[in-house]
Structure formats: structure tokens, C-alpha cells
């Protein structure tokens, strides 16, 4: 019997990927290059690999038996609903009519205003987001994947994100239009053309630890 063995780097990354020569950002998952899949014989597999293959087959057989018996399989829970981020068509002036405009050119709208904690510098934050170009093209979304996390003030995301998320409270949802000088400027970045205004739907899910924060021991 011949089996296919693939290099692990042929899998899709769950985290944001940095195109060569660009500023760190949070945009898209990408398909990493790696060694092509190879055909190998069953005899060449290690005992550990054979055991994993056997377990996989037994799991599939068990699921098939449950299905045949009419059992209902548990659904995978989706904790966060991203339907509020759906948009079709270009973002025109009518869309932004009830937005607040800042002196720096940001336009934002708070969907809700929970009375909760705000992040502080160097604190880890967990968010879901969906990003659009002004013509309505969706270039990325974290909904349906693991939440995206980063640490404020470390330069890991665009400046527009630092400013926006840093002013949000836990549980808050915001729509923000970020000018290009606070996004990717005059450089092409993945599917984003140079000098692009970007529209993000952002939901702040929770806060993490603060880098460098240590437990304080009582003085004895």
C-alpha cells in the first residue's frame, strides 16, 4: 500500500503572515511553501505513525457507526457571531453619515459601549475582526478562526489598530475607517493596493497579561 506523507509546512497557518519586506500586520492566512507530498510504502512508516493511522481509522469507523444508528453528532460551537460584520457594495458617504471623524482622519462608529475594562500599554488583547477595502472587497476576517491576539505598544500591528483597540472596552464592537498613513501607506501589501483607506469591524473579546508584570510577594 502507498500512502501520502506531507510536510507540515504545507498546512494553512492560523496566524497572520508577514509578506517579505512589509511592515508587521494582521491580515491574511497564507499557504506556506514546503516539501511536496511524497508517496511512501506502509513498510516505511514508523510504529508511531502506524498507530496514529490506526487510531484515525477507528475514529472514522466509530463516527460511521453512530451515523448509521441515527445518532446525532454534537455541533461545533461558534462562540462569536461575525454576521454583524457582513457588508455588500462600496462604502459610500451614506454609510459613514453617523460616524465620528477625528482630526487625524479616522472615522468610527461604536456599535455598543460596554462598561468594562480598557487595555493598557503592553497588555495582550484578543480580538475578532473583518477588514474591507473601500470598494467593498473583504480582504480578511478572523471570525470562524481562533481570535487574533497581539500586545499593545509593541509595533506588531498597524498604527490605526493600536489607536482603535487601545480605546475600546472589553465586549465592545467598533467600525472604523483608517486612513492609509495609519495603515499600509503607499506600499502594496497582499491584496491591499497602495494608499488605501481600510474599513475594519473590530470586536474586543478579552484582555490578557501585561508584559513584565510580576506577582508581588508580601514583605516578610
PDB file of C-alpha atoms in Angstrom:
ATOM      1  CA  UNK A   1       0.000   0.000   0.000  1.00  0.00           C
ATOM      2  CA  UNK A   2       1.233   3.517  -0.835  1.00  0.00           C
ATOM      3  CA  UNK A   3       0.442   6.469   1.421  1.00  0.00           C
ATOM      4  CA  UNK A   4       0.839  10.227   1.029  1.00  0.00           C
ATOM      5  CA  UNK A   5       3.129  11.954   3.509  1.00  0.00           C
ATOM      6  CA  UNK A   6       3.050  15.782   3.510  1.00  0.00           C
ATOM      7  CA  UNK A   7       5.485  18.221   5.041  1.00  0.00           C
ATOM      8  CA  UNK A   8       3.820  20.088   7.971  1.00  0.00           C
ATOM      9  CA  UNK A   9       4.541  23.459   6.343  1.00  0.00           C
ATOM     10  CA  UNK A  10       2.080  22.610   3.610  1.00  0.00           C
ATOM     11  CA  UNK A  11      -0.723  23.376   6.050  1.00  0.00           C
ATOM     12  CA  UNK A  12      -2.516  26.711   6.291  1.00  0.00           C
ATOM     13  CA  UNK A  13      -1.258  28.899   9.131  1.00  0.00           C
ATOM     14  CA  UNK A  14      -3.850  30.132  11.649  1.00  0.00           C
ATOM     15  CA  UNK A  15      -1.974  33.309  12.412  1.00  0.00           C
ATOM     16  CA  UNK A  16      -1.213  36.424  10.409  1.00  0.00           C
ATOM     17  CA  UNK A  17       1.552  36.096   7.875  1.00  0.00           C
ATOM     18  CA  UNK A  18       4.169  38.726   7.090  1.00  0.00           C
ATOM     19  CA  UNK A  19       4.911  39.155   3.375  1.00  0.00           C
ATOM     20  CA  UNK A  20       8.652  39.696   2.699  1.00  0.00           C
ATOM     21  CA  UNK A  21       9.728  43.299   3.063  1.00  0.00           C
ATOM     22  CA  UNK A  22       6.493  44.594   4.600  1.00  0.00           C
ATOM     23  CA  UNK A  23       5.520  46.067   7.942  1.00  0.00           C
ATOM     24  CA  UNK A  24       4.186  43.587  10.543  1.00  0.00           C
ATOM     25  CA  UNK A  25       0.434  43.287  10.193  1.00  0.00           C
ATOM     26  CA  UNK A  26      -2.570  41.144  10.947  1.00  0.00           C
ATOM     27  CA  UNK A  27      -4.043  40.491   7.572  1.00  0.00           C
ATOM     28  CA  UNK A  28      -4.255  37.117   5.954  1.00  0.00           C
ATOM     29  CA  UNK A  29      -3.552  33.489   6.499  1.00  0.00           C
ATOM     30  CA  UNK A  30      -1.347  32.155   3.753  1.00  0.00           C
ATOM     31  CA  UNK A  31      -0.342  28.839   2.333  1.00  0.00           C
ATOM     32  CA  UNK A  32       3.262  28.212   3.289  1.00  0.00           C
ATOM     33  CA  UNK A  33       5.544  26.589   0.807  1.00  0.00           C
ATOM     34  CA  UNK A  34       7.054  23.282   1.816  1.00  0.00           C
ATOM     35  CA  UNK A  35       8.200  19.916   0.596  1.00  0.00           C
ATOM     36  CA  UNK A  36       5.655  18.319  -1.745  1.00  0.00           C
ATOM     37  CA  UNK A  37       3.655  15.340  -0.612  1.00  0.00           C
ATOM     38  CA  UNK A  38       5.575  12.116  -1.034  1.00  0.00           C
ATOM     39  CA  UNK A  39       4.299   8.627  -1.727  1.00  0.00           C
ATOM     40  CA  UNK A  40       5.728   6.139   0.766  1.00  0.00           C
ATOM     41  CA  UNK A  41       5.096   2.488   1.418  1.00  0.00           C
ATOM     42  CA  UNK A  42       3.357   1.233   4.545  1.00  0.00           C
ATOM     43  CA  UNK A  43       6.516  -0.651   5.446  1.00  0.00           C
ATOM     44  CA  UNK A  44       8.428   2.638   5.669  1.00  0.00           C
ATOM     45  CA  UNK A  45       6.140   4.046   8.353  1.00  0.00           C
ATOM     46  CA  UNK A  46       7.354   4.136  11.940  1.00  0.00           C
ATOM     47  CA  UNK A  47       5.328   2.336  14.665  1.00  0.00           C
ATOM     48  CA  UNK A  48       4.123   5.711  15.960  1.00  0.00           C
ATOM     49  CA  UNK A  49       2.867   6.728  12.529  1.00  0.00           C
ATOM     50  CA  UNK A  50       1.147   3.369  12.072  1.00  0.00           C
ATOM     51  CA  UNK A  51      -0.557   3.726  15.463  1.00  0.00           C
ATOM     52  CA  UNK A  52      -1.812   7.212  14.554  1.00  0.00           C
ATOM     53  CA  UNK A  53      -3.135   5.903  11.244  1.00  0.00           C
ATOM     54  CA  UNK A  54      -4.928   3.058  13.034  1.00  0.00           C
ATOM     55  CA  UNK A  55      -6.489   5.425  15.565  1.00  0.00           C
ATOM     56  CA  UNK A  56      -7.689   7.657  12.748  1.00  0.00           C
ATOM     57  CA  UNK A  57      -9.346   4.714  11.007  1.00  0.00           C
ATOM     58  CA  UNK A  58     -11.011   3.563  14.239  1.00  0.00           C
ATOM     59  CA  UNK A  59     -12.342   7.071  14.872  1.00  0.00           C
ATOM     60  CA  UNK A  60     -13.796   7.240  11.384  1.00  0.00           C
ATOM     61  CA  UNK A  61     -15.398   3.812  11.820  1.00  0.00           C
ATOM     62  CA  UNK A  62     -16.940   4.883  15.132  1.00  0.00           C
ATOM     63  CA  UNK A  63     -18.419   8.013  13.579  1.00  0.00           C
ATOM     64  CA  UNK A  64     -19.831   5.968  10.695  1.00  0.00           C
ATOM     65  CA  UNK A  65     -21.453   3.553  13.166  1.00  0.00           C
ATOM     66  CA  UNK A  66     -23.064   6.405  15.094  1.00  0.00           C
ATOM     67  CA  UNK A  67     -24.392   7.894  11.873  1.00  0.00           C
ATOM     68  CA  UNK A  68     -25.807   4.563  10.748  1.00  0.00           C
ATOM     69  CA  UNK A  69     -27.559   4.187  14.102  1.00  0.00           C
ATOM     70  CA  UNK A  70     -29.238   7.545  13.683  1.00  0.00           C
ATOM     71  CA  UNK A  71     -27.270   9.224  16.461  1.00  0.00           C
ATOM     72  CA  UNK A  72     -26.926  12.985  16.343  1.00  0.00           C
ATOM     73  CA  UNK A  73     -23.364  14.219  16.469  1.00  0.00           C
ATOM     74  CA  UNK A  74     -22.695  17.298  18.620  1.00  0.00           C
ATOM     75  CA  UNK A  75     -22.329  20.505  16.641  1.00  0.00           C
ATOM     76  CA  UNK A  76     -19.145  22.541  16.878  1.00  0.00           C
ATOM     77  CA  UNK A  77     -19.964  25.620  18.943  1.00  0.00           C
ATOM     78  CA  UNK A  78     -19.285  29.042  17.463  1.00  0.00           C
ATOM     79  CA  UNK A  79     -18.718  31.361  20.397  1.00  0.00           C
ATOM     80  CA  UNK A  80     -18.571  34.609  18.469  1.00  0.00           C
ATOM     81  CA  UNK A  81     -21.036  35.605  15.743  1.00  0.00           C
ATOM     82  CA  UNK A  82     -19.499  37.558  12.894  1.00  0.00           C
ATOM     83  CA  UNK A  83     -22.696  38.269  10.963  1.00  0.00           C
ATOM     84  CA  UNK A  84     -22.644  41.882  12.186  1.00  0.00           C
ATOM     85  CA  UNK A  85     -19.556  42.446  10.003  1.00  0.00           C
ATOM     86  CA  UNK A  86     -21.198  41.480   6.718  1.00  0.00           C
ATOM     87  CA  UNK A  87     -21.256  44.221   4.096  1.00  0.00           C
ATOM     88  CA  UNK A  88     -22.000  44.295   0.383  1.00  0.00           C
ATOM     89  CA  UNK A  89     -21.106  47.005  -2.099  1.00  0.00           C
ATOM     90  CA  UNK A  90     -18.817  50.036  -1.819  1.00  0.00           C
ATOM     91  CA  UNK A  91     -18.580  52.089   1.360  1.00  0.00           C
ATOM     92  CA  UNK A  92     -20.113  55.417   0.326  1.00  0.00           C
ATOM     93  CA  UNK A  93     -20.742  58.690   2.165  1.00  0.00           C
ATOM     94  CA  UNK A  94     -24.203  57.484   3.224  1.00  0.00           C
ATOM     95  CA  UNK A  95     -22.604  54.603   5.127  1.00  0.00           C
ATOM     96  CA  UNK A  96     -20.440  56.997   7.149  1.00  0.00           C
ATOM     97  CA  UNK A  97     -23.098  59.655   7.799  1.00  0.00           C
ATOM     98  CA  UNK A  98     -23.438  58.866  11.527  1.00  0.00           C
ATOM     99  CA  UNK A  99     -19.723  58.245  12.135  1.00  0.00           C
ATOM    100  CA  UNK A 100     -17.480  60.424  14.263  1.00  0.00           C
ATOM    101  CA  UNK A 101     -14.497  61.954  12.437  1.00  0.00           C
ATOM    102  CA  UNK A 102     -11.233  62.680  14.270  1.00  0.00           C
ATOM    103  CA  UNK A 103      -8.710  65.441  13.424  1.00  0.00           C
ATOM    104  CA  UNK A 104      -6.350  62.746  12.119  1.00  0.00           C
ATOM    105  CA  UNK A 105      -8.872  61.490   9.564  1.00  0.00           C
ATOM    106  CA  UNK A 106     -10.200  58.413  11.333  1.00  0.00           C
ATOM    107  CA  UNK A 107     -13.943  57.774  11.099  1.00  0.00           C
ATOM    108  CA  UNK A 108     -15.517  55.473  13.663  1.00  0.00           C
ATOM    109  CA  UNK A 109     -18.830  54.259  14.992  1.00  0.00           C
ATOM    110  CA  UNK A 110     -19.361  52.449  18.287  1.00  0.00           C
ATOM    111  CA  UNK A 111     -21.895  49.655  17.892  1.00  0.00           C
ATOM    112  CA  UNK A 112     -22.107  49.237  21.665  1.00  0.00           C
ATOM    113  CA  UNK A 113     -20.413  50.729  24.732  1.00  0.00           C
ATOM    114  CA  UNK A 114     -19.948  48.149  27.489  1.00  0.00           C
ATOM    115  CA  UNK A 115     -18.903  49.473  30.882  1.00  0.00           C
ATOM    116  CA  UNK A 116     -15.871  47.241  31.170  1.00  0.00           C
ATOM    117  CA  UNK A 117     -12.076  47.314  31.315  1.00  0.00           C
ATOM    118  CA  UNK A 118      -9.874  49.108  28.795  1.00  0.00           C
ATOM    119  CA  UNK A 119      -6.478  47.719  27.845  1.00  0.00           C
ATOM    120  CA  UNK A 120      -3.291  49.423  28.979  1.00  0.00           C
ATOM    121  CA  UNK A 121       0.069  49.680  27.174  1.00  0.00           C
ATOM    122  CA  UNK A 122       1.888  46.361  26.720  1.00  0.00           C
ATOM    123  CA  UNK A 123      -1.229  44.376  27.605  1.00  0.00           C
ATOM    124  CA  UNK A 124      -2.199  41.446  25.425  1.00  0.00           C
ATOM    125  CA  UNK A 125      -5.577  41.815  23.713  1.00  0.00           C
ATOM    126  CA  UNK A 126      -7.772  39.273  21.936  1.00  0.00           C
ATOM    127  CA  UNK A 127      -9.971  40.451  19.081  1.00  0.00           C
ATOM    128  CA  UNK A 128     -12.077  39.325  16.172  1.00  0.00           C
ATOM    129  CA  UNK A 129     -12.145  41.465  13.065  1.00  0.00           C
ATOM    130  CA  UNK A 130     -13.185  41.726   9.438  1.00  0.00           C
ATOM    131  CA  UNK A 131     -11.384  44.044   7.023  1.00  0.00           C
ATOM    132  CA  UNK A 132     -12.654  45.634   3.810  1.00  0.00           C
ATOM    133  CA  UNK A 133     -11.353  47.853   1.042  1.00  0.00           C
ATOM    134  CA  UNK A 134     -13.453  50.914   0.227  1.00  0.00           C
ATOM    135  CA  UNK A 135     -14.911  49.174  -2.843  1.00  0.00           C
ATOM    136  CA  UNK A 136     -16.450  46.571  -0.529  1.00  0.00           C
ATOM    137  CA  UNK A 137     -13.865  43.837  -1.107  1.00  0.00           C
ATOM    138  CA  UNK A 138     -13.347  41.773   2.046  1.00  0.00           C
ATOM    139  CA  UNK A 139      -9.641  41.007   2.350  1.00  0.00           C
ATOM    140  CA  UNK A 140      -9.609  39.138   5.667  1.00  0.00           C
ATOM    141  CA  UNK A 141     -11.649  38.033   8.677  1.00  0.00           C
ATOM    142  CA  UNK A 142     -10.799  36.196  11.886  1.00  0.00           C
ATOM    143  CA  UNK A 143     -14.380  35.069  12.515  1.00  0.00           C
ATOM    144  CA  UNK A 144     -14.579  31.314  12.100  1.00  0.00           C
ATOM    145  CA  UNK A 145     -10.958  31.009  13.253  1.00  0.00           C
ATOM    146  CA  UNK A 146      -9.178  31.490  16.537  1.00  0.00           C
ATOM    147  CA  UNK A 147      -9.280  35.075  17.855  1.00  0.00           C
ATOM    148  CA  UNK A 148      -6.326  37.222  16.854  1.00  0.00           C
ATOM    149  CA  UNK A 149      -4.098  38.405  19.695  1.00  0.00           C
ATOM    150  CA  UNK A 150      -1.336  40.972  19.973  1.00  0.00           C
ATOM    151  CA  UNK A 151       0.317  43.124  22.606  1.00  0.00           C
ATOM    152  CA  UNK A 152      -0.415  46.847  22.567  1.00  0.00           C
ATOM    153  CA  UNK A 153       2.501  49.213  22.051  1.00  0.00           C
ATOM    154  CA  UNK A 154       4.863  46.609  20.577  1.00  0.00           C
ATOM    155  CA  UNK A 155       4.519  47.613  16.917  1.00  0.00           C
ATOM    156  CA  UNK A 156       3.079  44.272  15.835  1.00  0.00           C
ATOM    157  CA  UNK A 157       0.039  45.793  14.091  1.00  0.00           C
ATOM    158  CA  UNK A 158      -0.686  48.917  12.080  1.00  0.00           C
ATOM    159  CA  UNK A 159      -0.867  52.225  13.943  1.00  0.00           C
ATOM    160  CA  UNK A 160      -4.576  52.516  13.189  1.00  0.00           C
ATOM    161  CA  UNK A 161      -5.187  49.318  15.121  1.00  0.00           C
ATOM    162  CA  UNK A 162      -3.084  50.468  18.062  1.00  0.00           C
ATOM    163  CA  UNK A 163      -5.154  53.652  18.334  1.00  0.00           C
ATOM    164  CA  UNK A 164      -8.530  51.966  17.854  1.00  0.00           C
ATOM    165  CA  UNK A 165      -8.177  48.879  20.060  1.00  0.00           C
ATOM    166  CA  UNK A 166      -6.368  50.870  22.743  1.00  0.00           C
ATOM    167  CA  UNK A 167      -9.506  52.968  23.227  1.00  0.00           C
ATOM    168  CA  UNK A 168     -12.017  50.103  23.292  1.00  0.00           C
ATOM    169  CA  UNK A 169     -13.538  48.290  26.259  1.00  0.00           C
ATOM    170  CA  UNK A 170     -13.957  44.528  26.591  1.00  0.00           C
ATOM    171  CA  UNK A 171     -17.033  43.376  24.675  1.00  0.00           C
ATOM    172  CA  UNK A 172     -17.162  46.478  22.517  1.00  0.00           C
ATOM    173  CA  UNK A 173     -17.730  46.423  18.763  1.00  0.00           C
ATOM    174  CA  UNK A 174     -16.494  49.268  16.567  1.00  0.00           C
ATOM    175  CA  UNK A 175     -16.457  50.053  12.852  1.00  0.00           C
ATOM    176  CA  UNK A 176     -13.515  52.256  11.892  1.00  0.00           C
ATOM    177  CA  UNK A 177     -12.178  53.709   8.654  1.00  0.00           C
ATOM    178  CA  UNK A 178      -8.406  54.015   8.887  1.00  0.00           C
ATOM    179  CA  UNK A 179      -6.515  56.431   6.593  1.00  0.00           C
ATOM    180  CA  UNK A 180      -3.610  54.940   4.619  1.00  0.00           C
ATOM    181  CA  UNK A 181      -0.937  56.797   6.619  1.00  0.00           C
ATOM    182  CA  UNK A 182      -2.061  54.825   9.680  1.00  0.00           C
ATOM    183  CA  UNK A 183      -2.390  51.558   7.725  1.00  0.00           C
ATOM    184  CA  UNK A 184      -0.027  50.461   4.921  1.00  0.00           C
ATOM    185  CA  UNK A 185       0.804  53.812   3.316  1.00  0.00           C
ATOM    186  CA  UNK A 186       1.953  53.852  -0.294  1.00  0.00           C
ATOM    187  CA  UNK A 187       3.029  50.203  -0.416  1.00  0.00           C
ATOM    188  CA  UNK A 188       1.132  47.272  -1.903  1.00  0.00           C
ATOM    189  CA  UNK A 189       0.502  44.786   0.911  1.00  0.00           C
ATOM    190  CA  UNK A 190      -1.045  41.500  -0.179  1.00  0.00           C
ATOM    191  CA  UNK A 191      -4.468  42.288  -1.671  1.00  0.00           C
ATOM    192  CA  UNK A 192      -4.356  45.887  -0.389  1.00  0.00           C
ATOM    193  CA  UNK A 193      -3.412  48.487  -3.022  1.00  0.00           C
ATOM    194  CA  UNK A 194      -1.153  51.448  -2.156  1.00  0.00           C
ATOM    195  CA  UNK A 195      -2.753  54.452  -0.426  1.00  0.00           C
ATOM    196  CA  UNK A 196      -5.856  52.527   0.613  1.00  0.00           C
ATOM    197  CA  UNK A 197      -8.358  53.596   3.244  1.00  0.00           C
ATOM    198  CA  UNK A 198      -9.363  50.472   5.156  1.00  0.00           C
ATOM    199  CA  UNK A 199     -12.621  49.687   6.938  1.00  0.00           C
ATOM    200  CA  UNK A 200     -12.396  47.346   9.913  1.00  0.00           C
ATOM    201  CA  UNK A 201     -15.119  45.807  12.043  1.00  0.00           C
ATOM    202  CA  UNK A 202     -13.398  45.063  15.363  1.00  0.00           C
ATOM    203  CA  UNK A 203     -14.671  43.259  18.458  1.00  0.00           C
ATOM    204  CA  UNK A 204     -12.538  43.321  21.623  1.00  0.00           C
ATOM    205  CA  UNK A 205     -13.076  39.930  23.236  1.00  0.00           C
ATOM    206  CA  UNK A 206     -10.853  39.846  26.308  1.00  0.00           C
ATOM    207  CA  UNK A 207      -7.637  41.074  27.871  1.00  0.00           C
ATOM    208  CA  UNK A 208      -4.522  39.107  28.709  1.00  0.00           C
ATOM    209  CA  UNK A 209      -1.448  39.726  30.801  1.00  0.00           C
ATOM    210  CA  UNK A 210       0.796  42.773  30.840  1.00  0.00           C
ATOM    211  CA  UNK A 211       4.342  42.142  29.691  1.00  0.00           C
ATOM    212  CA  UNK A 212       6.809  42.411  32.549  1.00  0.00           C
ATOM    213  CA  UNK A 213       4.109  42.317  35.214  1.00  0.00           C
ATOM    214  CA  UNK A 214       5.252  40.065  38.072  1.00  0.00           C
ATOM    215  CA  UNK A 215       3.407  38.744  41.133  1.00  0.00           C
ATOM    216  CA  UNK A 216       4.133  40.915  44.123  1.00  0.00           C
ATOM    217  CA  UNK A 217       5.241  38.890  47.124  1.00  0.00           C
ATOM    218  CA  UNK A 218       4.428  40.086  50.645  1.00  0.00           C
ATOM    219  CA  UNK A 219       7.361  41.563  52.508  1.00  0.00           C
ATOM    220  CA  UNK A 220       8.164  39.333  55.444  1.00  0.00           C
TER     221      UNK A 220
END
